[in-house]
PDB file of C-alpha atoms in Angstrom:
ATOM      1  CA  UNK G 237      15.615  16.773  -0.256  1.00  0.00           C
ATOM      2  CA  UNK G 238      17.250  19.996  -0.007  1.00  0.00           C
ATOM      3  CA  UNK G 239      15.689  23.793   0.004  1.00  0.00           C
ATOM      4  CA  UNK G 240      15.821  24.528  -4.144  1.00  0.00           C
ATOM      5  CA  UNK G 241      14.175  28.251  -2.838  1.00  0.00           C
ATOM      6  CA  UNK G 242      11.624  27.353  -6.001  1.00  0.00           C
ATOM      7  CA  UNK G 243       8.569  27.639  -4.098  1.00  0.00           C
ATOM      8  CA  UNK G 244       6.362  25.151  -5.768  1.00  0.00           C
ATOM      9  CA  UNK G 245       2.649  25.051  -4.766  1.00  0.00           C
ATOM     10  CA  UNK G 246       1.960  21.477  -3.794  1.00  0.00           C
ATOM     11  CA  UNK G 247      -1.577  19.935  -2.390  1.00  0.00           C
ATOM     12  CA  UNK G 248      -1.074  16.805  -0.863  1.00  0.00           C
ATOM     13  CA  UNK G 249      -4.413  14.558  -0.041  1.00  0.00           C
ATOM     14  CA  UNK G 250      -4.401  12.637   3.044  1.00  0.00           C
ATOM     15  CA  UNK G 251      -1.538  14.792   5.029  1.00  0.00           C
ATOM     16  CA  UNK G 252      -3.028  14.824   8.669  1.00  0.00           C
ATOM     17  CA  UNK G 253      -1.265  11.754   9.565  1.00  0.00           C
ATOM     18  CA  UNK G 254       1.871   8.679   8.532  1.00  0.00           C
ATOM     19  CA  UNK G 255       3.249   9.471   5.156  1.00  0.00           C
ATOM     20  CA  UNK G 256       1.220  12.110   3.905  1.00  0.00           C
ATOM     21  CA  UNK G 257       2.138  14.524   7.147  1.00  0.00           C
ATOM     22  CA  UNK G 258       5.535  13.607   6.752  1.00  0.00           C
ATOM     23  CA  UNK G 259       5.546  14.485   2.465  1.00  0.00           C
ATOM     24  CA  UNK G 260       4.058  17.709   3.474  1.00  0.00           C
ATOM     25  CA  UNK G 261       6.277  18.446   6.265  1.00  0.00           C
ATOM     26  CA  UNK G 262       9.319  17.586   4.728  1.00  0.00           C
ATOM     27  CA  UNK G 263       8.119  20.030   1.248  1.00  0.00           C
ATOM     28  CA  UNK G 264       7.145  22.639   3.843  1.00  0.00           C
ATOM     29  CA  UNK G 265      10.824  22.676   5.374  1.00  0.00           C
ATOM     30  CA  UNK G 266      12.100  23.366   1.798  1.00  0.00           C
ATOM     31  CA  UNK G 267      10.650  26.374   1.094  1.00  0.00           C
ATOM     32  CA  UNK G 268       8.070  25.452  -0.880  1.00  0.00           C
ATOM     33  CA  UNK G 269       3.870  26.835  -0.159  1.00  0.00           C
ATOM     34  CA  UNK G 270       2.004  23.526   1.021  1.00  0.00           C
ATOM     35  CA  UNK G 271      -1.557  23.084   1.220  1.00  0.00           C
ATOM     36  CA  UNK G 272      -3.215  19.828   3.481  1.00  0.00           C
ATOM     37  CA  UNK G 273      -6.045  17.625   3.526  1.00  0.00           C
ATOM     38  CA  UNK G 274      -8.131  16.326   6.393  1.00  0.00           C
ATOM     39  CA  UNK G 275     -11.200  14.195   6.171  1.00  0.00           C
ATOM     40  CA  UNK G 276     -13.011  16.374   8.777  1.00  0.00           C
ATOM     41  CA  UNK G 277     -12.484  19.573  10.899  1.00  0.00           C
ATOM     42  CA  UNK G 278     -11.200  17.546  13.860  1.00  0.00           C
ATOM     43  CA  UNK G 279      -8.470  16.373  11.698  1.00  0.00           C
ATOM     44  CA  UNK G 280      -7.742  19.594   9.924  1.00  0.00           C
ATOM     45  CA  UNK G 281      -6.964  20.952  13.291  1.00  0.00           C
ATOM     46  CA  UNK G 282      -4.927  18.433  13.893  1.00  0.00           C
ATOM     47  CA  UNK G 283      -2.487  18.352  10.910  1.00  0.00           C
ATOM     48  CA  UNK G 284      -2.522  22.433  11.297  1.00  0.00           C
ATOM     49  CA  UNK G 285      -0.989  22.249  14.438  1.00  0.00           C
ATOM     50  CA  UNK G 286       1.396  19.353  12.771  1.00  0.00           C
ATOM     51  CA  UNK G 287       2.400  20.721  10.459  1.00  0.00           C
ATOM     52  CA  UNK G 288       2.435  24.980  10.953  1.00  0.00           C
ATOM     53  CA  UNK G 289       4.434  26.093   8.481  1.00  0.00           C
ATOM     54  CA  UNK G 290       1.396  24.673   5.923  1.00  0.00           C
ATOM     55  CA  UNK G 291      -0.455  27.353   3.704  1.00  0.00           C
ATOM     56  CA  UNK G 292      -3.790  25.804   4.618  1.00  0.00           C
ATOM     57  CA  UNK G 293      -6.231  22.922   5.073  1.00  0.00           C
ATOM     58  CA  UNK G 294      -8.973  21.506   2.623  1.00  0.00           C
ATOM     59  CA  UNK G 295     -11.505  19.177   4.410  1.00  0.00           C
ATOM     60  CA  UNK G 296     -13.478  16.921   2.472  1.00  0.00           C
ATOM     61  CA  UNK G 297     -14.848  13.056   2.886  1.00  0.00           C
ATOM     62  CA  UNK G 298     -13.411  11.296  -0.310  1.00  0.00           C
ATOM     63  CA  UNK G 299     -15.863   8.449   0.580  1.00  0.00           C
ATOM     64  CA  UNK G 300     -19.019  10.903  -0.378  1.00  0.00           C
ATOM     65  CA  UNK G 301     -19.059  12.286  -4.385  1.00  0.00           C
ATOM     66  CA  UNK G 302     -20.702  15.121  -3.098  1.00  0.00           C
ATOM     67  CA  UNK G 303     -17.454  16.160  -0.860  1.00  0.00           C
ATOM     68  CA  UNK G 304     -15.031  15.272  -3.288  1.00  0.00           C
ATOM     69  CA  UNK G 305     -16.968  17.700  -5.882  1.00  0.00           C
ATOM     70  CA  UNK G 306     -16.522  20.563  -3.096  1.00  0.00           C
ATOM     71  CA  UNK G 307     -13.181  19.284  -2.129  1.00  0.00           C
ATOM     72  CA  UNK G 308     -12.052  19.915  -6.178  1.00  0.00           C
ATOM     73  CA  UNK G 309     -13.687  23.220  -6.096  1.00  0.00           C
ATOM     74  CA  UNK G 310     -12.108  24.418  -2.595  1.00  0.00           C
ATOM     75  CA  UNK G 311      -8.321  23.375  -4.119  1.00  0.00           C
ATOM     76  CA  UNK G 312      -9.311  24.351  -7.386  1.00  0.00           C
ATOM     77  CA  UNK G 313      -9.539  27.737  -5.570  1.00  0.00           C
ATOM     78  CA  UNK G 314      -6.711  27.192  -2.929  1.00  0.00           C
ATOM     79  CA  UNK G 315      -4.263  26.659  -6.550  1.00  0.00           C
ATOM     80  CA  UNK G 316      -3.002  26.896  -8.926  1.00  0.00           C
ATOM     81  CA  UNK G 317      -1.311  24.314  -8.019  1.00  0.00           C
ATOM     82  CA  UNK G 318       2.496  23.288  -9.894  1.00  0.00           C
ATOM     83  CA  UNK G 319       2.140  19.231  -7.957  1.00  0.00           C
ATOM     84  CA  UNK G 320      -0.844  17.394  -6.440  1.00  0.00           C
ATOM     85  CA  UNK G 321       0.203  14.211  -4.648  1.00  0.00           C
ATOM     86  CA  UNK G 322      -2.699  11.980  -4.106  1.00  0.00           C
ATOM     87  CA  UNK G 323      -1.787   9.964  -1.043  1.00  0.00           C
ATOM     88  CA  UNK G 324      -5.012   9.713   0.781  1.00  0.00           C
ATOM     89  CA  UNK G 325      -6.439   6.135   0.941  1.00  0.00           C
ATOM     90  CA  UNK G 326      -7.522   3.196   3.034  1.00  0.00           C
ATOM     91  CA  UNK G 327      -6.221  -0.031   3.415  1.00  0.00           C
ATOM     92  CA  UNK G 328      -7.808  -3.369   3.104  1.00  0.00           C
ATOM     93  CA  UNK G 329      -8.314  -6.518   5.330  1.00  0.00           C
ATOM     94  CA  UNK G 330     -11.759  -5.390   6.035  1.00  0.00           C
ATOM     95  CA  UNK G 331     -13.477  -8.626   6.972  1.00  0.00           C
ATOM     96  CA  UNK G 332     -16.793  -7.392   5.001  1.00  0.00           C
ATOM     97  CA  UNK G 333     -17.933  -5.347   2.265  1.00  0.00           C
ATOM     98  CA  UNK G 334     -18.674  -1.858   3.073  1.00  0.00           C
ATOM     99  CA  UNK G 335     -21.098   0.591   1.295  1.00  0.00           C
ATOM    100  CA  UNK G 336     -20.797   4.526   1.212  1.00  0.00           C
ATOM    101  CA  UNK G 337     -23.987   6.651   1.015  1.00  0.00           C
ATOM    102  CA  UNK G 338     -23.564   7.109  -2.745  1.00  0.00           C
ATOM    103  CA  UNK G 339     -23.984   2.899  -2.630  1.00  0.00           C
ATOM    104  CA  UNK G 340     -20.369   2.488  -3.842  1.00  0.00           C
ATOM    105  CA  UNK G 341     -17.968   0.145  -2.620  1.00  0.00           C
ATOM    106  CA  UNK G 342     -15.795   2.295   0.028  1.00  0.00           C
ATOM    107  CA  UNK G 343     -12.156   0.838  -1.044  1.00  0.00           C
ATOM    108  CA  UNK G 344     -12.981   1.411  -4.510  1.00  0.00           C
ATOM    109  CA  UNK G 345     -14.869   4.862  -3.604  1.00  0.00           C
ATOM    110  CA  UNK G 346     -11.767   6.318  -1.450  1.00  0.00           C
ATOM    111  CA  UNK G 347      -8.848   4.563  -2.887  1.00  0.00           C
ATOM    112  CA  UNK G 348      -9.562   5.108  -6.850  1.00  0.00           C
ATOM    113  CA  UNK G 349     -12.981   7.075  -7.411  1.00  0.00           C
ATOM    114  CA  UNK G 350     -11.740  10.155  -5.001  1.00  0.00           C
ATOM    115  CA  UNK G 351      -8.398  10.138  -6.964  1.00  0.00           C
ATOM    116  CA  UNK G 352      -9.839  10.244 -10.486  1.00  0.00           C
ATOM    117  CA  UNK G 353     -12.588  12.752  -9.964  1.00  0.00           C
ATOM    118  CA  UNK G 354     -10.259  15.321  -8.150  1.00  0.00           C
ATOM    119  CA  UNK G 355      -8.274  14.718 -11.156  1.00  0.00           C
ATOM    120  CA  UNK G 356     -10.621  15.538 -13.788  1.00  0.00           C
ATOM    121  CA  UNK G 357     -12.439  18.262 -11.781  1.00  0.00           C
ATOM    122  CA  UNK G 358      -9.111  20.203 -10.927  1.00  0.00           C
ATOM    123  CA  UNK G 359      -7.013  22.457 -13.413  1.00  0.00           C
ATOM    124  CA  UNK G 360      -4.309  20.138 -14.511  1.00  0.00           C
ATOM    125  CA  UNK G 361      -0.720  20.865 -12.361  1.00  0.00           C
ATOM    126  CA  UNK G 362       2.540  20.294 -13.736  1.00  0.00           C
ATOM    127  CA  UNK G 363       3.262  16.814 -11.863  1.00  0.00           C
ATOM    128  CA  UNK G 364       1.152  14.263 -10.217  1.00  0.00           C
ATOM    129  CA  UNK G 365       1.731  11.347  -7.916  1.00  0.00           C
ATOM    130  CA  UNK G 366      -0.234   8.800  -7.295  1.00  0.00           C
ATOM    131  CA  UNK G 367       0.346   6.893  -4.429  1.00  0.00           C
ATOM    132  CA  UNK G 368       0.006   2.846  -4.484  1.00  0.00           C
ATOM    133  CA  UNK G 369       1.185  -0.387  -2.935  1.00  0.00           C
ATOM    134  CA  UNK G 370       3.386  -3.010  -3.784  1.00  0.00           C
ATOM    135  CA  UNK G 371       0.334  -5.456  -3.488  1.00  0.00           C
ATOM    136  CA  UNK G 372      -0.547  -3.724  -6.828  1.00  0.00           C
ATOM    137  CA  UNK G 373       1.107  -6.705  -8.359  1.00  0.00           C
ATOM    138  CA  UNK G 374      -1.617  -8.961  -6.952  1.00  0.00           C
ATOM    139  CA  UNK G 375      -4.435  -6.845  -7.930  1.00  0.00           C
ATOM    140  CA  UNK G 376      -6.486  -8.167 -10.760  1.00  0.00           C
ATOM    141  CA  UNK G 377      -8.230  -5.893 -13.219  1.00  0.00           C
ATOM    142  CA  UNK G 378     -11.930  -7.211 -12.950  1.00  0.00           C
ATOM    143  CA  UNK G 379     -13.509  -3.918 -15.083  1.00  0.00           C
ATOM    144  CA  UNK G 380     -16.964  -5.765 -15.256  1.00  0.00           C
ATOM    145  CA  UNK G 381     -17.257  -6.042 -11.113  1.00  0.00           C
ATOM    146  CA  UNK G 382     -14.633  -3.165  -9.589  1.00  0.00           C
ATOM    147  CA  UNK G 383     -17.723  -2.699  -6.311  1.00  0.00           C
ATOM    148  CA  UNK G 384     -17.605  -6.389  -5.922  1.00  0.00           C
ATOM    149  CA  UNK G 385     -21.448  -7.136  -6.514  1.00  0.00           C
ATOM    150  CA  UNK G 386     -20.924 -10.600  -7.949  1.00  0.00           C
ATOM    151  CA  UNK G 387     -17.440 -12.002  -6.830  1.00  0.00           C
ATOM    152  CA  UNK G 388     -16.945 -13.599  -2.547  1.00  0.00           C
ATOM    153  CA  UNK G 389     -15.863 -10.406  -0.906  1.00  0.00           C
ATOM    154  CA  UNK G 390     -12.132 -10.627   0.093  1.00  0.00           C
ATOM    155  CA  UNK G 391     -10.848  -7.430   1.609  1.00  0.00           C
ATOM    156  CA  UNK G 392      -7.267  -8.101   0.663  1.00  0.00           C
ATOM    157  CA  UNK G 393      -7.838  -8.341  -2.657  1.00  0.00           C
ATOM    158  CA  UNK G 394     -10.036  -5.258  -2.493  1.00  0.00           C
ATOM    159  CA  UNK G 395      -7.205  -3.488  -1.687  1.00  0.00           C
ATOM    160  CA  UNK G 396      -4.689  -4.818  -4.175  1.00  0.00           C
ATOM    161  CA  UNK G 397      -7.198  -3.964  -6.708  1.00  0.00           C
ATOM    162  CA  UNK G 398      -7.653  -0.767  -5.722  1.00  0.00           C
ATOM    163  CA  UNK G 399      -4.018  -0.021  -5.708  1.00  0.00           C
ATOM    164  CA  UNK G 400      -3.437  -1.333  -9.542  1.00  0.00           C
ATOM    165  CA  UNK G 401      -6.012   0.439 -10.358  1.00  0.00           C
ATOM    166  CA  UNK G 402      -4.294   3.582  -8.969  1.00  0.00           C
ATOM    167  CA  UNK G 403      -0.794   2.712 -11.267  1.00  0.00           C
ATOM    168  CA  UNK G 404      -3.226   2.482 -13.935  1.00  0.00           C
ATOM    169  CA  UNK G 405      -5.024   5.908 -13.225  1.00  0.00           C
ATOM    170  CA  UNK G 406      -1.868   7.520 -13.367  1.00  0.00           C
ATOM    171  CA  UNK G 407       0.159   6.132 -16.481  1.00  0.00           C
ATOM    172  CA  UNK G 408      -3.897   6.882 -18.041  1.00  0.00           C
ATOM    173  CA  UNK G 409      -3.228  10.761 -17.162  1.00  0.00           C
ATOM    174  CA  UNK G 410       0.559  10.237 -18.474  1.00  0.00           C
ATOM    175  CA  UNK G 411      -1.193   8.982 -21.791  1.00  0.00           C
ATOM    176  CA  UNK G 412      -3.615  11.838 -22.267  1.00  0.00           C
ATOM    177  CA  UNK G 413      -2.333  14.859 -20.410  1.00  0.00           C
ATOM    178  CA  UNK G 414       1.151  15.307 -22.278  1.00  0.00           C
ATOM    179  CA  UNK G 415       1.632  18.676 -20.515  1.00  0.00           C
ATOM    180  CA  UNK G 416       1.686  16.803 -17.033  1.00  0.00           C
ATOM    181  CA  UNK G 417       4.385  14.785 -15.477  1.00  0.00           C
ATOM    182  CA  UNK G 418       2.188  11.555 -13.879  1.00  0.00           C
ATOM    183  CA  UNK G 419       3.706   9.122 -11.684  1.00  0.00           C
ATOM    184  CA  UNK G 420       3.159   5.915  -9.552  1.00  0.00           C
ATOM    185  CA  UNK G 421       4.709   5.273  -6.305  1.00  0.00           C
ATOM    186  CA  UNK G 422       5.192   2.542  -3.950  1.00  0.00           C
ATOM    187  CA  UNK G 423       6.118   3.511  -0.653  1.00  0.00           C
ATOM    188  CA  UNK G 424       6.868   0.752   0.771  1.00  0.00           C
ATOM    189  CA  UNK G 425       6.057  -0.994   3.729  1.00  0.00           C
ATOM    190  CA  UNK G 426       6.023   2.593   6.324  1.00  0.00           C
ATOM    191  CA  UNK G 427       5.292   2.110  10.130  1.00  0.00           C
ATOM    192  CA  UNK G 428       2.371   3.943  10.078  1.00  0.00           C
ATOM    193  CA  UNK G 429      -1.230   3.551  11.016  1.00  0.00           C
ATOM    194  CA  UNK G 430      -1.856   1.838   8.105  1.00  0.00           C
ATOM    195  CA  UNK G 431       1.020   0.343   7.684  1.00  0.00           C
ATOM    196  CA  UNK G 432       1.344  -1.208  11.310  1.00  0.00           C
ATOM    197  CA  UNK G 433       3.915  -1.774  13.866  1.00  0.00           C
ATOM    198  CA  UNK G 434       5.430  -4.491  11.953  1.00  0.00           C
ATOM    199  CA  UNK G 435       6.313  -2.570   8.815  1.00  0.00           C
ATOM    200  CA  UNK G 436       9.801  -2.536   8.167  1.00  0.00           C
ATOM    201  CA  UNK G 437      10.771   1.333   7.020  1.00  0.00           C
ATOM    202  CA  UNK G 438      10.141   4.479   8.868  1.00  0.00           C
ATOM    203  CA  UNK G 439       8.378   7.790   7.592  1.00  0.00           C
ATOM    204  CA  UNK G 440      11.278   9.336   5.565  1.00  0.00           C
ATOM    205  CA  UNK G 441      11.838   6.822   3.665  1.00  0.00           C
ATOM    206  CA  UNK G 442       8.375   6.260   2.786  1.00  0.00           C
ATOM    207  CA  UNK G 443       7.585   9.665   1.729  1.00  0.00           C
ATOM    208  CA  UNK G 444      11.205  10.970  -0.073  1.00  0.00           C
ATOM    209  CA  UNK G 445      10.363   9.405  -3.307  1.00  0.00           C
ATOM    210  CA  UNK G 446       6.969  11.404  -3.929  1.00  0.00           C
ATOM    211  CA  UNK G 447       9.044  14.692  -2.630  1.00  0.00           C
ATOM    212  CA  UNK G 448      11.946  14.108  -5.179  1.00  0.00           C
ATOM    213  CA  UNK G 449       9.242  13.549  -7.988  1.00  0.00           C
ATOM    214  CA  UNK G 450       7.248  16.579  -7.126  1.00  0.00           C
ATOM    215  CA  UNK G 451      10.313  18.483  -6.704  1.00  0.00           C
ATOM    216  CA  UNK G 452      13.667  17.530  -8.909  1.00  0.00           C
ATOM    217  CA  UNK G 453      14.446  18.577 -12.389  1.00  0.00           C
ATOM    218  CA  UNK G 454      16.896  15.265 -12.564  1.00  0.00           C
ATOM    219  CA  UNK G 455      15.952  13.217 -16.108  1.00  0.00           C
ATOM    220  CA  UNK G 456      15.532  10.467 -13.922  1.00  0.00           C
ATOM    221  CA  UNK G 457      12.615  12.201 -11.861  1.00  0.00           C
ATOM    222  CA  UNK G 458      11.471  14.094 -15.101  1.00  0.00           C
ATOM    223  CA  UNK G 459       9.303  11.290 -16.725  1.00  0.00           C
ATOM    224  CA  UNK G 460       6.106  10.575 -17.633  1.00  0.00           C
ATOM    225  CA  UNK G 461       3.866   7.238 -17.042  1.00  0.00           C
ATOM    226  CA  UNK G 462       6.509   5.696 -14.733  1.00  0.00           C
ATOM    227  CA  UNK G 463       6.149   2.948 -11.431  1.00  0.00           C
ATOM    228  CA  UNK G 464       8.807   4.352  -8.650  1.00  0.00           C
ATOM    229  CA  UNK G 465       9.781   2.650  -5.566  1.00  0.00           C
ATOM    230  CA  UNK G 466      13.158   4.460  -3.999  1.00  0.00           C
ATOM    231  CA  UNK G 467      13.649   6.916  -6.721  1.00  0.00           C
ATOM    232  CA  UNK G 468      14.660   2.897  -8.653  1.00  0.00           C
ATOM    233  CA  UNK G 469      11.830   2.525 -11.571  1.00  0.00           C
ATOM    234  CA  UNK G 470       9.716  -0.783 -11.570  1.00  0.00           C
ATOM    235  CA  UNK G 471       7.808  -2.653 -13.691  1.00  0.00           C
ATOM    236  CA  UNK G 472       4.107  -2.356 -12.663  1.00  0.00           C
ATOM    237  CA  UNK G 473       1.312  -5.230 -12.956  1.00  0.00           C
ATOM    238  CA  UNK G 474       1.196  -5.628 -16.763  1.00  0.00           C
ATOM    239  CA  UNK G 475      -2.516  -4.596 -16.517  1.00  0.00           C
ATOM    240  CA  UNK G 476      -1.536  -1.018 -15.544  1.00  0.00           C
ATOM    241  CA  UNK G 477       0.245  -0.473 -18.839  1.00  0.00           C
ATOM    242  CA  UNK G 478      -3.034  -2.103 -20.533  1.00  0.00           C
ATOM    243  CA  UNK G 479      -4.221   0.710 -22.539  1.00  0.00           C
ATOM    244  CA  UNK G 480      -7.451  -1.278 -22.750  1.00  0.00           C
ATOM    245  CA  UNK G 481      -7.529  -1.239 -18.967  1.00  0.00           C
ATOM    246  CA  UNK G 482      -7.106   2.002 -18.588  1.00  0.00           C
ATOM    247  CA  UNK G 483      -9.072   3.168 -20.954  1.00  0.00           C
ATOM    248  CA  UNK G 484     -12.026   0.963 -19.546  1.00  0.00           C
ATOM    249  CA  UNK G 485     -11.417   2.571 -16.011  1.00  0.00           C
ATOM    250  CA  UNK G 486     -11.376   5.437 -16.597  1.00  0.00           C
ATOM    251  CA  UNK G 487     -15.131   4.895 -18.703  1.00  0.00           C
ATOM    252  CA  UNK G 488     -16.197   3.179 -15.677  1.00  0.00           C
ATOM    253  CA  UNK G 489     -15.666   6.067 -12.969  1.00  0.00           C
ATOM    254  CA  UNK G 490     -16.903   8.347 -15.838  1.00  0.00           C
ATOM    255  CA  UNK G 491     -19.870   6.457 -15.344  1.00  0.00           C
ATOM    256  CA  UNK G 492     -20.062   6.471 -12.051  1.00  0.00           C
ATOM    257  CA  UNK G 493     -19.015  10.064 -11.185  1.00  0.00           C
ATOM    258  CA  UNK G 494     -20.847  11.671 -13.958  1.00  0.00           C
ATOM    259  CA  UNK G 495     -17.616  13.762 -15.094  1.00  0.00           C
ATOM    260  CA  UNK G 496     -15.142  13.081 -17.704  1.00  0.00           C
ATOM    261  CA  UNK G 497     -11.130  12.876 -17.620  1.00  0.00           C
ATOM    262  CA  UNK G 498     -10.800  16.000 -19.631  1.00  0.00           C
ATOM    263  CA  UNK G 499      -8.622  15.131 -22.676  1.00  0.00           C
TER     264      UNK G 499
END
């Protein structure tokens, strides 16, 4: 991407480290006012000195409610904002079910519940991106078990879950927020912590798609309810463009969070 001199305001979740540090630094270098996330303080110091040219630092735990509530009010406060990218997460494999202290289950909690309650507790921006995986395509949309009370834990699918759900967040936002550009985006496979040594792409690549959608007024980036991967548009799990599905999602973390996608 090159300096446009527009000076968007952008909040990206999850930028201490891998692609999220990289999205940020890359929108920093262009001229536009970026403002990072870090789990913790530790980590906020971290991605300050990472990344200097950032306007700031929001710490919050998206695996408790109650920090994700503050962490909404402390950007709410940090914005307006013109493009939230939601790229915080965690990845699966985990070889048992884990709990958070609100008794959710934490894939589910940090992956999809985080995403969707900053969403409805923050003014609404003027793009969104919502990062996900290609393993999106093997997630399964099981609405009447998403913390995996009743079916064999399997951390893998977990994960895959959790990242459908996230395509189907965002083309829900695209479907109700018609003054906000919201978008899906794979990645791909970065070498990152989370990604591993054996991933096949390196940081650039895996964060220039999210940049180009927060940031170009080409028709092609200027769309609405849309699965990227490359700046090429995909066809996401046919249970993301469920309206069904996403209308029963987002009723279940209404449920769970206490707070309502605003219309």
């Amino acid at each position: 991407m090159e300096p446009d001199g527009t000076g968007l305001q952008v909040w990206v979740t999850g930028s201490t480290d891998g692609i999220g540090r990289e999205t940020a630094a890359t929108l920093v270098a262009a001229g536009h006012r970026v403002v990072l996330h870090a789990r913790d303080q530790a980590r906020a110091e971290q991605a300050r000195a990472a990344v200097p040219g950032a306007a700031g630092v929001l710490v919050g735990d998206l695996a408790s409610l109650a920090d994700t509530r503050e962490l909404a009010a402390a950007a709410t406060e940090a914005g307006p904002f013109d493009v939230v990218i939601h790229n915080a997460g965690i990845g699966g494999g985990a070889p048992r079910r884990s709990v958070t202290g609100d008794g959710l289950e934490l894939i589910f909690q940090v992956n999809v519940l985080a995403p969707y309650l900053l969403t409805a507790l923050m003014p609404a921006p003027r793009r969104l991106v919502y990062l996900t995986s290609g393993l999106e395509a093997q997630g399964t949309a099981a609405l009447d078990d998403l913390q995996w009370v009743r079916r064999p834990w399997d951390g893998m699918q977990a994960y895959s879950d959790s990242k459908l759900y996230d395509v189907a967040l965002a083309f829900a936002v695209a479907r109700r927020w018609h003054g906000t550009l919201s978008n899906a985006v794979d990645p791909g496979w970065i070498r990152t912590k989370l990604g591993g040594p054996n991933a096949t792409d390196d940081l650039p690549e895996g964060a220039e798609t999210q940049i180009w959608l927060a940031t170009s007024d080409e028709e092609a980036a200027t769309v609405t309810g849309r699965y990227f991967k490359r700046r090429c548009e995909l066809k996401a799990n046919p249970a993301a463009t469920d309206p069904a599905v996403q209308d029963g999602l987002l009723a279940a973390c209404a449920e769970l969070t206490g707070v309502e996608l605003p219309a």
